Coordinates of C-alpha atoms in Angstrom, one line a residue:
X1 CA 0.0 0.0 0.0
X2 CA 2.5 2.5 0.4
X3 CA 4.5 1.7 -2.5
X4 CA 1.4 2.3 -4.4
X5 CA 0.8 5.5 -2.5
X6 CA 4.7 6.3 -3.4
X7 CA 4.5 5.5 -7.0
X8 CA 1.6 8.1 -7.8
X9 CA 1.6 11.7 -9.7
X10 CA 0.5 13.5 -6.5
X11 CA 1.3 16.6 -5.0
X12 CA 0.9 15.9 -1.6
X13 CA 3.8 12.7 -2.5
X14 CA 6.3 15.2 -1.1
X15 CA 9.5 13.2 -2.5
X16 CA 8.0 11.5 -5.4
X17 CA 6.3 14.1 -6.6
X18 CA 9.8 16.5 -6.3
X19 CA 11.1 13.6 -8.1
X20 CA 9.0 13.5 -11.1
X21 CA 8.2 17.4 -11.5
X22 CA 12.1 18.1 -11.8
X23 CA 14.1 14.5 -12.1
X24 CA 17.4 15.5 -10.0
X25 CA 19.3 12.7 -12.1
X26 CA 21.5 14.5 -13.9
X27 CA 21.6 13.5 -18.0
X28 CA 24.3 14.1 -20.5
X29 CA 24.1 13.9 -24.3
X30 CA 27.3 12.9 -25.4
X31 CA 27.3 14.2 -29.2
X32 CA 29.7 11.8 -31.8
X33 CA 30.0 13.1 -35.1
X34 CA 31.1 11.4 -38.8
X35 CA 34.0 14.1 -39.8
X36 CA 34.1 13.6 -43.3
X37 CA 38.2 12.5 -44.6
X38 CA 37.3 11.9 -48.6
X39 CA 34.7 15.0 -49.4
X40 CA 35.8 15.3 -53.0
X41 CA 36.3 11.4 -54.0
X42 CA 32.6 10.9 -52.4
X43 CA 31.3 13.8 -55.5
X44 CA 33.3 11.3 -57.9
X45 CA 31.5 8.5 -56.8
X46 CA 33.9 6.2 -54.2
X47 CA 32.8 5.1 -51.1
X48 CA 32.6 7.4 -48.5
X49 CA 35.6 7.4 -45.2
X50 CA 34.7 8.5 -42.2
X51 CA 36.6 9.4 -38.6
X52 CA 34.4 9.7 -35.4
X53 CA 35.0 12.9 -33.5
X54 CA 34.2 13.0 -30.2
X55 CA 32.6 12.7 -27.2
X56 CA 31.0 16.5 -27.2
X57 CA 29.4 16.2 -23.8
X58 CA 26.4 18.6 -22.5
X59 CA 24.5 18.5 -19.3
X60 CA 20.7 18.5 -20.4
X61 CA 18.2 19.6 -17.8
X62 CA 14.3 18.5 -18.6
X63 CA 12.3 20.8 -15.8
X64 CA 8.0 20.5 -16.2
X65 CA 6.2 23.5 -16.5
X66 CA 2.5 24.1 -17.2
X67 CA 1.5 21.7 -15.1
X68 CA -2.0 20.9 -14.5
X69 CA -3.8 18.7 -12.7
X70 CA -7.3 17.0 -14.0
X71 CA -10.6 15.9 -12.7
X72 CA -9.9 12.5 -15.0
X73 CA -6.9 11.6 -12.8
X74 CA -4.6 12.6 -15.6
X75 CA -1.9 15.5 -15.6
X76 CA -0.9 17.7 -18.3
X77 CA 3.2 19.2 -18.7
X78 CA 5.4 20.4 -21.1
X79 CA 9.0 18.8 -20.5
X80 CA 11.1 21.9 -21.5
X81 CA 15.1 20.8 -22.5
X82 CA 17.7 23.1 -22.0
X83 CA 22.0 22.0 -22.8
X84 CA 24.7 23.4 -21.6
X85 CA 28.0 22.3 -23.0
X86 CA 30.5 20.2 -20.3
X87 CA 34.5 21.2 -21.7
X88 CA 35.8 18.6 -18.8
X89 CA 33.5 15.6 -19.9
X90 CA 34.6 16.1 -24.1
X91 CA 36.9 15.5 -25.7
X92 CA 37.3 18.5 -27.5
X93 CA 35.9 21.9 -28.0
X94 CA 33.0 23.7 -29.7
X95 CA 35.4 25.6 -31.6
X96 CA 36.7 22.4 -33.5
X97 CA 36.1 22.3 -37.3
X98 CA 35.0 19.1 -38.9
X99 CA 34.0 18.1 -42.4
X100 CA 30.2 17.4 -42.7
X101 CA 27.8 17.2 -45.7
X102 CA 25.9 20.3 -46.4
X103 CA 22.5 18.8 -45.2
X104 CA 20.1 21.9 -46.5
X105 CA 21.7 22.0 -50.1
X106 CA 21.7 17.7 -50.3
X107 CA 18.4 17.8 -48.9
X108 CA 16.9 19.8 -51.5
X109 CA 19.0 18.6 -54.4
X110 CA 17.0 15.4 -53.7
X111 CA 13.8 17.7 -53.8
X112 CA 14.6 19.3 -57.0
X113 CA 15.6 16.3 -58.9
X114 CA 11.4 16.5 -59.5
X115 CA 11.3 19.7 -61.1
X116 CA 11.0 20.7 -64.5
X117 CA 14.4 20.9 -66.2
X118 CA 14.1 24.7 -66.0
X119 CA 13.6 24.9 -62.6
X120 CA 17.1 22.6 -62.1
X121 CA 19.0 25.1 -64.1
X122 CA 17.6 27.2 -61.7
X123 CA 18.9 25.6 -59.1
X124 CA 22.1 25.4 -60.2
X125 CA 22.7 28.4 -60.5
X126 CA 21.4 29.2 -57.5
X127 CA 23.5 27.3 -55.4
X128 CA 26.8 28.5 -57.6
X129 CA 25.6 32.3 -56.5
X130 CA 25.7 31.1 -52.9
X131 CA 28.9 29.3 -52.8
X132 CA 27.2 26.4 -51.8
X133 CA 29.0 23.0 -52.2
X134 CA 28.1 19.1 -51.0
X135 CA 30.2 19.1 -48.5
X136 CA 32.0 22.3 -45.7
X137 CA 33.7 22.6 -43.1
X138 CA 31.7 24.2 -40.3
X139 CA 32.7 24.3 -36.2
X140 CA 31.2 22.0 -34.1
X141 CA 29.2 24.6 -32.4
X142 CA 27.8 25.9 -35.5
X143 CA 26.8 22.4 -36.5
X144 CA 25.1 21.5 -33.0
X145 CA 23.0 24.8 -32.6
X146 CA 23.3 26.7 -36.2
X147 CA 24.7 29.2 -38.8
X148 CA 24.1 31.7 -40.7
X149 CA 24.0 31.2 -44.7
X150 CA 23.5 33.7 -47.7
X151 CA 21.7 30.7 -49.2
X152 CA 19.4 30.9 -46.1
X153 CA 18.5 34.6 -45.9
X154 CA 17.6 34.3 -49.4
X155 CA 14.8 31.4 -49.2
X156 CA 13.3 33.3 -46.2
X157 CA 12.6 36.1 -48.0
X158 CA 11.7 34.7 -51.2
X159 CA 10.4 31.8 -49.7
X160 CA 8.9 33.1 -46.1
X161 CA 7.4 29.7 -45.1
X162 CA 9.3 27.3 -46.7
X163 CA 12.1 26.5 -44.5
X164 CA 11.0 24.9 -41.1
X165 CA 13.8 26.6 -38.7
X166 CA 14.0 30.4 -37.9
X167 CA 17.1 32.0 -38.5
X168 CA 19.9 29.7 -38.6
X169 CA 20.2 25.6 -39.4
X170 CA 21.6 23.4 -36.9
X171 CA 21.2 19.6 -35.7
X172 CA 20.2 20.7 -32.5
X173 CA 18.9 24.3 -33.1
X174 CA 14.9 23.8 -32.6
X175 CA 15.5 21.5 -29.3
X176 CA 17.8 23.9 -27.0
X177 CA 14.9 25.9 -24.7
X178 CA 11.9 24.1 -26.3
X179 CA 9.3 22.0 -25.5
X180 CA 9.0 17.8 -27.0
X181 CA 5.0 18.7 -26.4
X182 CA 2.0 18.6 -24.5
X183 CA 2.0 15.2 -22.6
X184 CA -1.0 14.5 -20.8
X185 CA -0.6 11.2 -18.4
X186 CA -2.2 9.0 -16.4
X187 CA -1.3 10.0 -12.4
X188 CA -2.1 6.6 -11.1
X189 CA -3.9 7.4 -8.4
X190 CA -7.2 5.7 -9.6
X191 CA -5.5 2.9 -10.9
X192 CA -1.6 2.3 -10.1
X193 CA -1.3 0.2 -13.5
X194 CA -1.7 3.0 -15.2
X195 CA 0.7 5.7 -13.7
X196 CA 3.0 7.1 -16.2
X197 CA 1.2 6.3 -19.3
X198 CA 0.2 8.7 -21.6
X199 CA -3.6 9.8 -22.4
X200 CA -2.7 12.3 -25.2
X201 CA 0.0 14.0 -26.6
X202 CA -0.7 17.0 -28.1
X203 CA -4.1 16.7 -27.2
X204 CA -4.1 13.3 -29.7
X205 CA -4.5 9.5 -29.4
X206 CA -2.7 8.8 -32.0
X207 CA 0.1 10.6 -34.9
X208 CA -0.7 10.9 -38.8
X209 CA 3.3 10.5 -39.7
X210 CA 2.7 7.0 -41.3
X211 CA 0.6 4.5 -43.2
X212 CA -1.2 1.8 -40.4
X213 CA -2.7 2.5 -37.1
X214 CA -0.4 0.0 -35.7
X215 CA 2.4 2.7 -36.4
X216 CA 0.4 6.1 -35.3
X217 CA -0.1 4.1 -31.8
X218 CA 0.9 6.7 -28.9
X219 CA 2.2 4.1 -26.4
X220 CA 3.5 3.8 -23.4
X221 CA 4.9 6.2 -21.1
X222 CA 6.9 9.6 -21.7
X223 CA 10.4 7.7 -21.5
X224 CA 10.6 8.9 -18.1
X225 CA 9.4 6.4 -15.3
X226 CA 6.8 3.3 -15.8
X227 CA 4.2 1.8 -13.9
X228 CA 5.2 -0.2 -10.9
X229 CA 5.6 -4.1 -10.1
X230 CA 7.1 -4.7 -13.3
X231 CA 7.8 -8.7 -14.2
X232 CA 10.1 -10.2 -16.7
X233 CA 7.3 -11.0 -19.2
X234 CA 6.3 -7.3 -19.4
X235 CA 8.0 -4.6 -22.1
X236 CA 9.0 -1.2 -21.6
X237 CA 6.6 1.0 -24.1
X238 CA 7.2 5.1 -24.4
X239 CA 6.4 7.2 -27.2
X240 CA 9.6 9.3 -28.5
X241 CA 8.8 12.8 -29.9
X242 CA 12.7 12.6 -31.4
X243 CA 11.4 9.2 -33.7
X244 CA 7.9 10.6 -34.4
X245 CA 6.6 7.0 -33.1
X246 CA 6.3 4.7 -29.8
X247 CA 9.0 2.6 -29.4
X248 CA 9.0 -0.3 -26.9
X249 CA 11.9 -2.4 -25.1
X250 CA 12.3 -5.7 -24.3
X251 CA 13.6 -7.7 -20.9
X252 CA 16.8 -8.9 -21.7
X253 CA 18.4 -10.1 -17.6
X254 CA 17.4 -9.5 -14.0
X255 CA 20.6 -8.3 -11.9
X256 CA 21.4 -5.6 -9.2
X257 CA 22.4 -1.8 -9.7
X258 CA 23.8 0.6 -7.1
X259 CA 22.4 -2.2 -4.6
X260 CA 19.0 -2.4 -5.8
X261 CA 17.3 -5.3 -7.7
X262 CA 16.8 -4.2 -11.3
X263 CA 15.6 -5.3 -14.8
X264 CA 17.5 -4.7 -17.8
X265 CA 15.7 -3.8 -20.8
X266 CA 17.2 -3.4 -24.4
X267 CA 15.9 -2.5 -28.3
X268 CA 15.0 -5.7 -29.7
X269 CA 16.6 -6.3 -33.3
X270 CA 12.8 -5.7 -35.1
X271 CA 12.9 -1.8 -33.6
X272 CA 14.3 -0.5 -37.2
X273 CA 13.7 -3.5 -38.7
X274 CA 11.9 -2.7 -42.2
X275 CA 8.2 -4.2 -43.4
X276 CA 9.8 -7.4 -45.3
X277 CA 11.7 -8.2 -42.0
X278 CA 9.1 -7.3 -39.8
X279 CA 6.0 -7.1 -41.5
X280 CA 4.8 -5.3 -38.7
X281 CA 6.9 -2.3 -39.6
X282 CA 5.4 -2.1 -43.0
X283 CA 3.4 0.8 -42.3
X284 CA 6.5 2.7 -41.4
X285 CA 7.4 2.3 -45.3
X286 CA 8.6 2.9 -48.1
X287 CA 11.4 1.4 -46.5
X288 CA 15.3 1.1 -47.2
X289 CA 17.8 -2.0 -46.0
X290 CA 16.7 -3.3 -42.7
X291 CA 17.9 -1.5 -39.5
X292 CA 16.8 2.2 -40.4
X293 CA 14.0 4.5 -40.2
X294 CA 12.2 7.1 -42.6
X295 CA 11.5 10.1 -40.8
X296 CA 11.4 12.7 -43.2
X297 CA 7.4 12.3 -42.9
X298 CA 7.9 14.2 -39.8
X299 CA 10.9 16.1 -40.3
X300 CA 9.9 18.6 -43.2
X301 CA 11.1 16.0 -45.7
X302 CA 14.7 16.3 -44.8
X303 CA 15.8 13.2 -45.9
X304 CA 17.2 12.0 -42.4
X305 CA 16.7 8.3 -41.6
X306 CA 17.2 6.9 -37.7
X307 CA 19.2 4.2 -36.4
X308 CA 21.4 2.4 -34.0
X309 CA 25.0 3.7 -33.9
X310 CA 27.2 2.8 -36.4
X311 CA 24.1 0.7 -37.9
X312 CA 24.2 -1.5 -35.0
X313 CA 21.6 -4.2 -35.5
X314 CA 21.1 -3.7 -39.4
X315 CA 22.0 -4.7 -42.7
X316 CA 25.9 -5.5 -43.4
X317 CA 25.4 -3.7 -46.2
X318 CA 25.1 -0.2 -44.5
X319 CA 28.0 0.1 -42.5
X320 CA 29.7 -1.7 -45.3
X321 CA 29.4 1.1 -47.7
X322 CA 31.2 3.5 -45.5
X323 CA 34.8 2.7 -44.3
X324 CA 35.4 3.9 -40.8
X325 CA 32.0 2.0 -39.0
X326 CA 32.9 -0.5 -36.3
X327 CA 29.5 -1.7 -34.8
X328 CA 29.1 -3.3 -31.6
X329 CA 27.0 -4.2 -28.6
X330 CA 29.4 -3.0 -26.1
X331 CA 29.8 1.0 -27.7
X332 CA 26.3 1.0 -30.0
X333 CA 23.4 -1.2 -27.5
X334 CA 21.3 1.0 -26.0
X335 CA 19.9 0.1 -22.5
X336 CA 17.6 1.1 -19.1
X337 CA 18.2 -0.8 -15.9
X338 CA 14.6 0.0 -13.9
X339 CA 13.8 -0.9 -10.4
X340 CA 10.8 -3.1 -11.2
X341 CA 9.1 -2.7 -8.0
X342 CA 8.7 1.5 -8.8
X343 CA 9.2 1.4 -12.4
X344 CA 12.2 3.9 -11.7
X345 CA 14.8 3.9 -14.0
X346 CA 18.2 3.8 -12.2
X347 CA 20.9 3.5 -15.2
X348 CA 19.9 5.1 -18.7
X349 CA 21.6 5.1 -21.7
X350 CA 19.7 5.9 -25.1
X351 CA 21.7 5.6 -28.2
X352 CA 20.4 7.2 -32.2
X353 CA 22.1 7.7 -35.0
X354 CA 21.2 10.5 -37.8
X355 CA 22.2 9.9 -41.0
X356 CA 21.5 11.6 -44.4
X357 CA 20.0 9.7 -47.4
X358 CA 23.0 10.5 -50.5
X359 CA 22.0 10.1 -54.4
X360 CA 23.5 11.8 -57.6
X361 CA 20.3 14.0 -58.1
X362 CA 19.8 13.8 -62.1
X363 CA 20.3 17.0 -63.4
X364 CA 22.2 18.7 -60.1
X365 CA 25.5 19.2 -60.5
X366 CA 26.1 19.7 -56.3
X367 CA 25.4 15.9 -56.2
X368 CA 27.7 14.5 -59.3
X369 CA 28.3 10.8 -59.4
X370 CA 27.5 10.2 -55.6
X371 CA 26.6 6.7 -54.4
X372 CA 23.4 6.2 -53.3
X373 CA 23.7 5.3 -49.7
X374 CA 22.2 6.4 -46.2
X375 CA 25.7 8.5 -45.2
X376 CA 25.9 8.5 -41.1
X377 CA 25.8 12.5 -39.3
X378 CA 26.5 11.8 -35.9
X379 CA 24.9 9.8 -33.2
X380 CA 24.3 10.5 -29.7
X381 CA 23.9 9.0 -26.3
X382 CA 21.5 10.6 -23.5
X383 CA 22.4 9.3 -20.3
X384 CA 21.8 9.1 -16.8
X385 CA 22.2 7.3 -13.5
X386 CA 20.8 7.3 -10.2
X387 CA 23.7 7.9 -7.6
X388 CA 24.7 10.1 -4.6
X389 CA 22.5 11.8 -2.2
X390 CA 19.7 10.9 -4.5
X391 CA 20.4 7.1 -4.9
X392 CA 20.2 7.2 -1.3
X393 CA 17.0 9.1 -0.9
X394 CA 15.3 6.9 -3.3
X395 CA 16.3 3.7 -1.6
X396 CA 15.3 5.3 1.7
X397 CA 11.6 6.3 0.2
X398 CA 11.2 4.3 -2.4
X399 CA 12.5 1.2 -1.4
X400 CA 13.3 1.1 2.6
X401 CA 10.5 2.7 4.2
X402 CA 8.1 0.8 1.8
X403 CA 9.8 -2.1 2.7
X404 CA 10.0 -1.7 6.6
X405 CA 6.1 -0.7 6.2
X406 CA 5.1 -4.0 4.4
X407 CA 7.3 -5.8 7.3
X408 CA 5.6 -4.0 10.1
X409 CA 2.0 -5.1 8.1
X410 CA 3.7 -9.2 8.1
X411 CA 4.6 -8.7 11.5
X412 CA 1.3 -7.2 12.6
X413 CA -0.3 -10.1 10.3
X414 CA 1.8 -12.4 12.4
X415 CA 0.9 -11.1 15.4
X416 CA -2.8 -11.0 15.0
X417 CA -2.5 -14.6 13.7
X418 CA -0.7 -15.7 17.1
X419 CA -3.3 -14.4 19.1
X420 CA -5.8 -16.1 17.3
X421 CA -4.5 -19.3 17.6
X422 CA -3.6 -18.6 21.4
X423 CA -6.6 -17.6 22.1
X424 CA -8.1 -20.7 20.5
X425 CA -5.5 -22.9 22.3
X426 CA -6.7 -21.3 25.2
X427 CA -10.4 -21.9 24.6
X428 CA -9.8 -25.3 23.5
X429 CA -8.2 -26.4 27.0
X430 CA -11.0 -24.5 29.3
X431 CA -13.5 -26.4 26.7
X432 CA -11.5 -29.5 27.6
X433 CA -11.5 -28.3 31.5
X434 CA -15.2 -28.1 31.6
X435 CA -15.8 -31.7 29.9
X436 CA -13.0 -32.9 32.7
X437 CA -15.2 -31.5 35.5
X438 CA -18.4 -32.4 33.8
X439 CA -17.1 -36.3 33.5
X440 CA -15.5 -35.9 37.0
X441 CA -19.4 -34.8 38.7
X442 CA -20.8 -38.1 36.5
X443 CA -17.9 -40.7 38.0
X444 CA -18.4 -39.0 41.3
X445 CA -21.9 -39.9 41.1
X446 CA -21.9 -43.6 39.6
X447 CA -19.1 -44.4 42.0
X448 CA -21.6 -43.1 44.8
X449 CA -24.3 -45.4 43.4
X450 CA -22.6 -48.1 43.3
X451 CA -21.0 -47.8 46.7
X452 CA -24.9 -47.5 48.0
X453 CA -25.7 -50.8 45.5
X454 CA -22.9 -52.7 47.6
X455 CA -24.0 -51.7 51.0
X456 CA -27.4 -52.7 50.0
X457 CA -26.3 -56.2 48.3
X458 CA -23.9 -56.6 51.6
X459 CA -27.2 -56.2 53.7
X460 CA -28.9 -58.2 52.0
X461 CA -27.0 -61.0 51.9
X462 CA -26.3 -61.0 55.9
X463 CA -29.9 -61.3 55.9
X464 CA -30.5 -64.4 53.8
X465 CA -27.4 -65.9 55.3
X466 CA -29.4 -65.4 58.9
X467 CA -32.1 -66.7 57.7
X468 CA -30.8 -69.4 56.7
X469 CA -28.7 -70.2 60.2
X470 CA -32.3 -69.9 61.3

């Protein structure tokens, strides 16, 4: 019961509530990026080479604000991200230059390739006038939260609505000080199975990014903390504003973190699996090799496909086409350990890859006699770990008082149940008193009787016998 009571979205939950209104766990995205080492041979047509830069650390913090409480026992937030870059936990600095492809022009090359022929000439020309080429050189700074371009300024004034973004174009430009939406979740006090899961986002059941209901399925939870009492057999569902669509993982061993029982769960191989693999996945389609996902339904057709680092879990012939991709389990898995009784997560690591879809665009000369491959960007890895002051104050609240509070309840069960059966001991032996006394008042009694029936018989006899001497 007071797990249950500990485990809810409530205000008057002093330290679970603190806990989930403002997680003190303190997450770092460690940014990896593809630096490009062949940017002219990859125009001619040979396979790409890459080097991975990195780690670029920042501390990301994830307060709630507008939050408000229904009469539906649901609760509506906006989780608000905010990074702040972490020089002693890099290895490097924002000021580094690397060699990355020029996302914006590629991206519309691919676009243009449609056009009339006119319209290409167009845009050749276009992109000559701006200096723009397939590939630059660009800091890592101005990669991760934007730049200014000529080429830019242009499109917004010709074009005032065309481009998603505001002023400049960076990976990470529309996340820093923004919102991932309105989340509206279940606070569990109704029904503890379903704390943590969502009711709407957006004020919606469901997205419209793809092509089966299956897919537009909001599942889950928010990513942040599941319902409690969690067994092996169970999954981990959440729905991911970054992927556009619910993703769920899988129980892969039971073990112990920080001294606590937990669960590890990881992304079964069918996550970015496509619809001939999985046929389950088909409605994420049209598809590429196995092991990557479309999003450019629900990134302003940008031609950016998801997947495991390094194309961990896919197709051999991903990571194949580039030289300079080493997958593994070890550096590319991602994972959660949770505390199953709470649903708390305790050890997070969540690892994505961005890569950009590459093609000689017919008739665009910016593209020439480029491969057609899924070229990796960077990849990233948001973690975070229970630990500290904190571990300690979730153990005591979450996990030792609970625990003391379900002992007291066996002991008090215990007790109860002694007295019980001393008190029936008890009433059994003054039952078996009573019957003692009662069959001791009956013996008394016959014993009497027949002490009378002797005397009587003795009299009787002396009698005959003198009648006889007589």
């Amino acid at each position: 019961m007071a797990l249950t009571w500990n485990v809810q979205i409530n205000p008057r939950n002093g330290f679970a509530y603190s806990v989930w209104r403002d997680v003190p766990v303190p997450f770092y995205m460690s940014v990896y990026f593809f630096h490009i080492v062949n940017p002219d041979a990859i125009i001619r047509g040979e396979k790409p080479v890459v080097a991975q830069r990195g780690p670029y650390v920042y501390r990301e913090y994830r307060p709630k604000g507008n939050i408000t409480f229904h009469e539906n026992y649901t609760v509506s937030y906006r989780a608000y991200r905010q990074f702040h870059f972490v020089p002693e936990r890099s290895s490097g600095n924002e000021s580094d230059e690397l060699v990355l492809p020029n996302m914006l022009a590629l991206g519309m090359a691919i676009l243009v390739e449609k056009f009339p022929p006119d319209l290409k000439v167009a845009f050749n020309v276009a992109m000559k006038m701006f200096n723009q080429t397939a590939f630059f050189r660009k800091t890592v700074k101005e990669i991760m939260w934007g730049y200014e371009d000529k080429l830019i300024t242009f499109l917004k004034k010709l074009f005032p609505n065309l481009l998603p973004f505001k002023d400049k174009f960076g990976l990470f430009a529309d996340l820093n000080n923004t919102d991932t939406g309105l989340f509206t979740i279940n606070t569990g006090v109704d029904d503890i199975n379903k704390v943590q899961t969502i009711d709407t986002w957006n004020g919606s059941k469901k997205v419209n990014y793809w092509h089966s209901d299956q897919c537009n399925m909001i599942n889950g939870t928010s990513g942040e903390m599941w319902p409690p009492f969690l067994t092996p057999s169970d999954s981990l569902k959440f729905y991911s504003p970054d992927a556009c669509r619910s993703l769920e993982l899988v129980h892969q061993r039971s073990a112990w973190t920080f001294g606590l029982p937990s669960f590890r769960y990881v992304a079964p191989k069918t996550m970015f699996a496509n619809g001939t693999v999985y046929p389950p996945n088909q409605g994420f389609c049209p598809c590429r090799q196995s092991g990557v996902l479309n999003v450019s339904t629900c990134r302003h057709n940008s031609q950016v496909f998801i997947s495991h680092p390094h194309f961990y879990n896919a197709d051999p012939v991903l990571w194949e086409a580039i030289d300079g991709l080493h997958p593994n389990e070890r550096d590319h898995a991602l994972f959660i350990d949770i505390h199953p009784m709470t649903g708390v997560p305790l050890n997070v690591s969540i690892k994505l890859q961005l890569n950009l879809f590459l093609k000689a665009a017919k008739g665009i000369q910016l593209t020439g006699k480029m491969r057609t491959l899924l070229l990796p960007l960077i990849w990233f890895d948001e973690s975070g770990n229970i630990d500290g002051p904190i571990l300690h104050n979730f153990y005591t609240f979450m996990a030792l008082i609970p625990l003391l509070l379900q002992c007291v309840q066996y002991i008090l069960l215990s007790i109860g149940a002694l007295l019980l059966t001393v008190a029936a001991i008890l009433g059994i032996i003054s039952l078996q008193q009573k019957q003692a006394k009662h069959l001791g008042v009956e013996n008394l009694s016959a014993t009497s009787a027949d002490s009378r029936k002797e005397k009587v018989e003795e009299g009787t006899g002396v009698k005959v016998q003198t009648e006889t001497q007589l």
